[in-house]
Amino acid sequence: MTVRHFLSLFDCSKQELTNIIQRAIELKKLRNNNIPHRTLDGRVLGMIFEKSSTRTRVSFESGIIQLGGQAIFLSPRDTQLGRGETIHDSAIVISSMIDIIMIRTFGHDKVVEFAENSSVPVINALTDDLHPCQLLADMQTFAEARGNIAGKTVTWIGDGNNMCNSYAEAAVQFDFHLKVACPKGFEPDPYYVEKAKGHIEVMHDPKEAIKGSHLVSTDVFASMGQEDEAADRLQKFQGFQVTEQLLDLASPDVVFMHCLPAHRGEEISETLLDDPRSVVWQQAENRLHAQKALLEFLYQQVQA
Ligand code: CP
Ligand code: NVA
């Protein structure tokens, strides 16, 4: 039996992604109506974090508990992973005792190697390359706020980082047009741009890129692991702040998203998160619902 993993949006078919999002919307209703949904009763989720997290940790941990399972939080600081035990060996051992594993780490090759040696599904909870779980929540949020995203225009403003790469994958999987506006030298990885060929345009003028857009998204200028570059990036990203005035140039029914955490006054104006066009709090909450649907989906594949 082949174990299904979720390291990238391309690990699921378009139909599977649509089903996961539909289920997320259903699970949200069940929770809001206090209807029990213990579909993963007694299952254990392993959570390996080599980088900090608020939303991802809280949503996965609450999510598995609400589904009737439990979570084990594994930090490299107090497991042998932090003392040189190989990913290969750790994956074999940990997956022999646990039902599903999520990993947040630096190099994308680490989650790939872990998955190759794991006997249970592995979820990418953010690497330097991709953040596919966030895109499930973003796509759920757009579906709730505006309906089908197919054929719409999405603008990414700022760093061509892990989130931007995942937007490039989403453009293909959810069939929208992505315009990326980034400073020269901060374009998304050519590997992901190539994969999104026909769905993506990379440009350098935010005002041009935002015209007619139905969804505008941005992220911090310096991601986790780039703390030393923060001051330099602040200079180089001048002109790439998303403000209410910039958003006025988008489609009148635009929604604004940010995966959070945000640096108010840097990549966004101080007040943008509070603008009526911002759906960031709903987007953050949807991490919970979307990942519950993902956990159910991956576990169903194990049983199939
Ligand atoms: N958006 C997101 O992944 O947030 P955390 O880093 O808080 O998990
Ligand atoms: N690009 C950011 C996303 C955080 C959720 C980072 O990698 O730090």
PDB file of N, CA and C in Angstrom, residues 188-250:
ATOM      1  N   PRO A 188       9.804  34.553  -6.960  1.00  0.00           N
ATOM      2  CA  PRO A 188       9.621  33.163  -6.501  1.00  0.00           C
ATOM      3  C   PRO A 188      10.599  32.227  -7.209  1.00  0.00           C
ATOM      4  N   ASP A 189      10.830  31.080  -6.600  1.00  0.00           N
ATOM      5  CA  ASP A 189      11.744  30.065  -7.114  1.00  0.00           C
ATOM      6  C   ASP A 189      11.355  29.678  -8.564  1.00  0.00           C
ATOM      7  N   PRO A 190      12.296  29.757  -9.513  1.00  0.00           N
ATOM      8  CA  PRO A 190      11.976  29.438 -10.917  1.00  0.00           C
ATOM      9  C   PRO A 190      11.347  28.051 -11.083  1.00  0.00           C
ATOM     10  N   TYR A 191      11.678  27.123 -10.188  1.00  0.00           N
ATOM     11  CA  TYR A 191      11.098  25.775 -10.255  1.00  0.00           C
ATOM     12  C   TYR A 191       9.568  25.843 -10.136  1.00  0.00           C
ATOM     13  N   TYR A 192       9.087  26.670  -9.184  1.00  0.00           N
ATOM     14  CA  TYR A 192       7.639  26.777  -8.973  1.00  0.00           C
ATOM     15  C   TYR A 192       6.990  27.658 -10.042  1.00  0.00           C
ATOM     16  N   VAL A 193       7.732  28.658 -10.523  1.00  0.00           N
ATOM     17  CA  VAL A 193       7.203  29.505 -11.599  1.00  0.00           C
ATOM     18  C   VAL A 193       6.982  28.639 -12.842  1.00  0.00           C
ATOM     19  N   GLU A 194       7.935  27.777 -13.125  1.00  0.00           N
ATOM     20  CA  GLU A 194       7.826  26.882 -14.289  1.00  0.00           C
ATOM     21  C   GLU A 194       6.619  25.941 -14.137  1.00  0.00           C
ATOM     22  N   LYS A 195       6.450  25.414 -12.909  1.00  0.00           N
ATOM     23  CA  LYS A 195       5.321  24.503 -12.675  1.00  0.00           C
ATOM     24  C   LYS A 195       3.974  25.210 -12.889  1.00  0.00           C
ATOM     25  N   ALA A 196       3.971  26.532 -12.668  1.00  0.00           N
ATOM     26  CA  ALA A 196       2.708  27.292 -12.778  1.00  0.00           C
ATOM     27  C   ALA A 196       2.589  27.992 -14.138  1.00  0.00           C
ATOM     28  N   LYS A 197       3.435  27.609 -15.066  1.00  0.00           N
ATOM     29  CA  LYS A 197       3.438  28.241 -16.394  1.00  0.00           C
ATOM     30  C   LYS A 197       2.028  28.294 -16.980  1.00  0.00           C
ATOM     31  N   GLY A 198       1.689  29.461 -17.517  1.00  0.00           N
ATOM     32  CA  GLY A 198       0.339  29.620 -18.071  1.00  0.00           C
ATOM     33  C   GLY A 198      -0.640  30.179 -17.044  1.00  0.00           C
ATOM     34  N   HIS A 199      -0.247  30.131 -15.741  1.00  0.00           N
ATOM     35  CA  HIS A 199      -1.126  30.628 -14.670  1.00  0.00           C
ATOM     36  C   HIS A 199      -0.482  31.782 -13.909  1.00  0.00           C
ATOM     37  N   ILE A 200       0.783  32.097 -14.190  1.00  0.00           N
ATOM     38  CA  ILE A 200       1.517  33.051 -13.351  1.00  0.00           C
ATOM     39  C   ILE A 200       2.229  34.100 -14.200  1.00  0.00           C
ATOM     40  N   GLU A 201       2.236  35.340 -13.671  1.00  0.00           N
ATOM     41  CA  GLU A 201       3.001  36.438 -14.272  1.00  0.00           C
ATOM     42  C   GLU A 201       3.834  37.032 -13.155  1.00  0.00           C
ATOM     43  N   VAL A 202       5.129  37.174 -13.346  1.00  0.00           N
ATOM     44  CA  VAL A 202       5.973  37.787 -12.311  1.00  0.00           C
ATOM     45  C   VAL A 202       6.340  39.195 -12.777  1.00  0.00           C
ATOM     46  N   MET A 203       6.037  40.180 -11.947  1.00  0.00           N
ATOM     47  CA  MET A 203       6.291  41.566 -12.305  1.00  0.00           C
ATOM     48  C   MET A 203       6.878  42.315 -11.107  1.00  0.00           C
ATOM     49  N   HIS A 204       7.121  43.624 -11.279  1.00  0.00           N
ATOM     50  CA  HIS A 204       7.797  44.362 -10.215  1.00  0.00           C
ATOM     51  C   HIS A 204       7.067  45.632  -9.783  1.00  0.00           C
ATOM     52  N   ASP A 205       5.857  45.832 -10.323  1.00  0.00           N
ATOM     53  CA  ASP A 205       5.102  47.040  -9.984  1.00  0.00           C
ATOM     54  C   ASP A 205       3.786  46.653  -9.296  1.00  0.00           C
ATOM     55  N   PRO A 206       3.685  46.866  -7.974  1.00  0.00           N
ATOM     56  CA  PRO A 206       2.473  46.456  -7.246  1.00  0.00           C
ATOM     57  C   PRO A 206       1.207  47.107  -7.794  1.00  0.00           C
ATOM     58  N   LYS A 207       1.292  48.383  -8.238  1.00  0.00           N
ATOM     59  CA  LYS A 207       0.092  49.082  -8.727  1.00  0.00           C
ATOM     60  C   LYS A 207      -0.418  48.428 -10.005  1.00  0.00           C
ATOM     61  N   GLU A 208       0.493  47.990 -10.840  1.00  0.00           N
ATOM     62  CA  GLU A 208       0.121  47.322 -12.075  1.00  0.00           C
ATOM     63  C   GLU A 208      -0.463  45.927 -11.748  1.00  0.00           C
ATOM     64  N   ALA A 209       0.245  45.235 -10.832  1.00  0.00           N
ATOM     65  CA  ALA A 209      -0.131  43.849 -10.517  1.00  0.00           C
ATOM     66  C   ALA A 209      -1.496  43.740  -9.843  1.00  0.00           C
ATOM     67  N   ILE A 210      -1.889  44.766  -9.119  1.00  0.00           N
ATOM     68  CA  ILE A 210      -3.113  44.664  -8.305  1.00  0.00           C
ATOM     69  C   ILE A 210      -4.388  44.995  -9.101  1.00  0.00           C
ATOM     70  N   LYS A 211      -4.221  45.579 -10.268  1.00  0.00           N
ATOM     71  CA  LYS A 211      -5.390  46.008 -11.073  1.00  0.00           C
ATOM     72  C   LYS A 211      -6.328  44.829 -11.351  1.00  0.00           C
ATOM     73  N   GLY A 212      -7.586  44.982 -11.018  1.00  0.00           N
ATOM     74  CA  GLY A 212      -8.601  43.969 -11.340  1.00  0.00           C
ATOM     75  C   GLY A 212      -8.533  42.723 -10.465  1.00  0.00           C
ATOM     76  N   SER A 213      -7.729  42.760  -9.413  1.00  0.00           N
ATOM     77  CA  SER A 213      -7.531  41.554  -8.615  1.00  0.00           C
ATOM     78  C   SER A 213      -8.715  41.273  -7.667  1.00  0.00           C
ATOM     79  N   HIS A 214      -9.039  39.971  -7.512  1.00  0.00           N
ATOM     80  CA  HIS A 214     -10.138  39.569  -6.618  1.00  0.00           C
ATOM     81  C   HIS A 214      -9.642  39.117  -5.254  1.00  0.00           C
ATOM     82  N   LEU A 215      -8.359  38.778  -5.189  1.00  0.00           N
ATOM     83  CA  LEU A 215      -7.733  38.373  -3.915  1.00  0.00           C
ATOM     84  C   LEU A 215      -6.321  38.932  -3.912  1.00  0.00           C
ATOM     85  N   VAL A 216      -5.995  39.665  -2.847  1.00  0.00           N
ATOM     86  CA  VAL A 216      -4.630  40.189  -2.692  1.00  0.00           C
ATOM     87  C   VAL A 216      -4.053  39.594  -1.426  1.00  0.00           C
ATOM     88  N   SER A 217      -2.838  39.074  -1.539  1.00  0.00           N
ATOM     89  CA  SER A 217      -2.205  38.465  -0.373  1.00  0.00           C
ATOM     90  C   SER A 217      -0.758  38.920  -0.279  1.00  0.00           C
ATOM     91  N   THR A 218      -0.268  38.977   0.952  1.00  0.00           N
ATOM     92  CA  THR A 218       1.131  39.320   1.174  1.00  0.00           C
ATOM     93  C   THR A 218       1.633  38.577   2.404  1.00  0.00           C
ATOM     94  N   ASP A 219       2.882  38.812   2.753  1.00  0.00           N
ATOM     95  CA  ASP A 219       3.516  38.110   3.884  1.00  0.00           C
ATOM     96  C   ASP A 219       4.683  38.987   4.349  1.00  0.00           C
ATOM     97  N   VAL A 220       5.280  38.580   5.447  1.00  0.00           N
ATOM     98  CA  VAL A 220       6.428  39.333   5.986  1.00  0.00           C
ATOM     99  C   VAL A 220       7.546  39.442   4.938  1.00  0.00           C
ATOM    100  N   PHE A 221       8.364  40.501   5.064  1.00  0.00           N
ATOM    101  CA  PHE A 221       9.490  40.663   4.141  1.00  0.00           C
ATOM    102  C   PHE A 221      10.619  39.673   4.477  1.00  0.00           C
ATOM    103  N   ALA A 222      10.796  39.347   5.758  1.00  0.00           N
ATOM    104  CA  ALA A 222      11.851  38.400   6.165  1.00  0.00           C
ATOM    105  C   ALA A 222      11.192  37.223   6.867  1.00  0.00           C
ATOM    106  N   SER A 223      11.315  36.040   6.273  1.00  0.00           N
ATOM    107  CA  SER A 223      10.698  34.837   6.840  1.00  0.00           C
ATOM    108  C   SER A 223      11.557  34.254   7.959  1.00  0.00           C
ATOM    109  N   MET A 224      11.018  33.230   8.617  1.00  0.00           N
ATOM    110  CA  MET A 224      11.780  32.554   9.681  1.00  0.00           C
ATOM    111  C   MET A 224      13.068  31.991   9.080  1.00  0.00           C
ATOM    112  N   GLY A 225      14.175  32.252   9.751  1.00  0.00           N
ATOM    113  CA  GLY A 225      15.478  31.833   9.234  1.00  0.00           C
ATOM    114  C   GLY A 225      16.192  32.970   8.511  1.00  0.00           C
ATOM    115  N   GLN A 226      15.467  34.079   8.235  1.00  0.00           N
ATOM    116  CA  GLN A 226      16.084  35.219   7.518  1.00  0.00           C
ATOM    117  C   GLN A 226      16.195  36.438   8.425  1.00  0.00           C
ATOM    118  N   GLU A 227      16.212  36.212   9.730  1.00  0.00           N
ATOM    119  CA  GLU A 227      16.191  37.315  10.692  1.00  0.00           C
ATOM    120  C   GLU A 227      17.365  38.280  10.454  1.00  0.00           C
ATOM    121  N   ASP A 228      18.535  37.751  10.063  1.00  0.00           N
ATOM    122  CA  ASP A 228      19.715  38.604   9.857  1.00  0.00           C
ATOM    123  C   ASP A 228      19.547  39.555   8.668  1.00  0.00           C
ATOM    124  N   GLU A 229      18.631  39.206   7.764  1.00  0.00           N
ATOM    125  CA  GLU A 229      18.439  40.025   6.554  1.00  0.00           C
ATOM    126  C   GLU A 229      17.334  41.062   6.744  1.00  0.00           C
ATOM    127  N   ALA A 230      16.701  41.082   7.930  1.00  0.00           N
ATOM    128  CA  ALA A 230      15.464  41.866   8.098  1.00  0.00           C
ATOM    129  C   ALA A 230      15.671  43.351   7.775  1.00  0.00           C
ATOM    130  N   ALA A 231      16.739  43.962   8.292  1.00  0.00           N
ATOM    131  CA  ALA A 231      16.939  45.409   8.095  1.00  0.00           C
ATOM    132  C   ALA A 231      17.185  45.709   6.618  1.00  0.00           C
ATOM    133  N   ASP A 232      18.013  44.894   5.988  1.00  0.00           N
ATOM    134  CA  ASP A 232      18.333  45.076   4.575  1.00  0.00           C
ATOM    135  C   ASP A 232      17.077  44.916   3.704  1.00  0.00           C
ATOM    136  N   ARG A 233      16.281  43.913   4.038  1.00  0.00           N
ATOM    137  CA  ARG A 233      15.054  43.662   3.266  1.00  0.00           C
ATOM    138  C   ARG A 233      14.065  44.831   3.402  1.00  0.00           C
ATOM    139  N   LEU A 234      14.000  45.404   4.612  1.00  0.00           N
ATOM    140  CA  LEU A 234      13.087  46.534   4.836  1.00  0.00           C
ATOM    141  C   LEU A 234      13.387  47.655   3.837  1.00  0.00           C
ATOM    142  N   GLN A 235      14.671  47.886   3.585  1.00  0.00           N
ATOM    143  CA  GLN A 235      15.089  48.891   2.590  1.00  0.00           C
ATOM    144  C   GLN A 235      14.672  48.466   1.188  1.00  0.00           C
ATOM    145  N   LYS A 236      15.018  47.209   0.868  1.00  0.00           N
ATOM    146  CA  LYS A 236      14.815  46.743  -0.510  1.00  0.00           C
ATOM    147  C   LYS A 236      13.341  46.569  -0.879  1.00  0.00           C
ATOM    148  N   PHE A 237      12.482  46.407   0.124  1.00  0.00           N
ATOM    149  CA  PHE A 237      11.048  46.198  -0.150  1.00  0.00           C
ATOM    150  C   PHE A 237      10.253  47.508  -0.076  1.00  0.00           C
ATOM    151  N   GLN A 238      10.958  48.646  -0.036  1.00  0.00           N
ATOM    152  CA  GLN A 238      10.223  49.921  -0.017  1.00  0.00           C
ATOM    153  C   GLN A 238       9.354  50.015  -1.266  1.00  0.00           C
ATOM    154  N   GLY A 239       8.114  50.457  -1.087  1.00  0.00           N
ATOM    155  CA  GLY A 239       7.187  50.538  -2.232  1.00  0.00           C
ATOM    156  C   GLY A 239       6.331  49.281  -2.371  1.00  0.00           C
ATOM    157  N   PHE A 240       6.599  48.275  -1.542  1.00  0.00           N
ATOM    158  CA  PHE A 240       5.831  47.022  -1.637  1.00  0.00           C
ATOM    159  C   PHE A 240       4.892  46.837  -0.445  1.00  0.00           C
ATOM    160  N   GLN A 241       4.674  47.910   0.325  1.00  0.00           N
ATOM    161  CA  GLN A 241       3.719  47.806   1.435  1.00  0.00           C
ATOM    162  C   GLN A 241       2.291  47.805   0.880  1.00  0.00           C
ATOM    163  N   VAL A 242       1.465  46.895   1.367  1.00  0.00           N
ATOM    164  CA  VAL A 242       0.056  46.890   0.956  1.00  0.00           C
ATOM    165  C   VAL A 242      -0.715  47.831   1.886  1.00  0.00           C
ATOM    166  N   THR A 243      -1.362  48.820   1.272  1.00  0.00           N
ATOM    167  CA  THR A 243      -2.109  49.831   2.034  1.00  0.00           C
ATOM    168  C   THR A 243      -3.561  49.833   1.541  1.00  0.00           C
ATOM    169  N   GLU A 244      -4.404  50.526   2.244  1.00  0.00           N
ATOM    170  CA  GLU A 244      -5.802  50.674   1.836  1.00  0.00           C
ATOM    171  C   GLU A 244      -5.867  51.335   0.450  1.00  0.00           C
ATOM    172  N   GLN A 245      -4.990  52.314   0.212  1.00  0.00           N
ATOM    173  CA  GLN A 245      -4.997  53.050  -1.065  1.00  0.00           C
ATOM    174  C   GLN A 245      -4.597  52.127  -2.216  1.00  0.00           C
ATOM    175  N   LEU A 246      -3.608  51.238  -1.950  1.00  0.00           N
ATOM    176  CA  LEU A 246      -3.204  50.290  -2.997  1.00  0.00           C
ATOM    177  C   LEU A 246      -4.366  49.336  -3.302  1.00  0.00           C
ATOM    178  N   LEU A 247      -5.021  48.880  -2.231  1.00  0.00           N
ATOM    179  CA  LEU A 247      -6.142  47.943  -2.389  1.00  0.00           C
ATOM    180  C   LEU A 247      -7.300  48.582  -3.182  1.00  0.00           C
ATOM    181  N   ASP A 248      -7.426  49.909  -3.109  1.00  0.00           N
ATOM    182  CA  ASP A 248      -8.478  50.613  -3.871  1.00  0.00           C
ATOM    183  C   ASP A 248      -8.323  50.391  -5.372  1.00  0.00           C
ATOM    184  N   LEU A 249      -7.113  50.023  -5.824  1.00  0.00           N
ATOM    185  CA  LEU A 249      -6.873  49.830  -7.259  1.00  0.00           C
ATOM    186  C   LEU A 249      -7.304  48.435  -7.730  1.00  0.00           C
ATOM    187  N   ALA A 250      -7.613  47.549  -6.770  1.00  0.00           N
ATOM    188  CA  ALA A 250      -8.035  46.173  -7.108  1.00  0.00           C
ATOM    189  C   ALA A 250      -9.522  46.173  -7.493  1.00  0.00           C
TER     190      ALA A 250
END
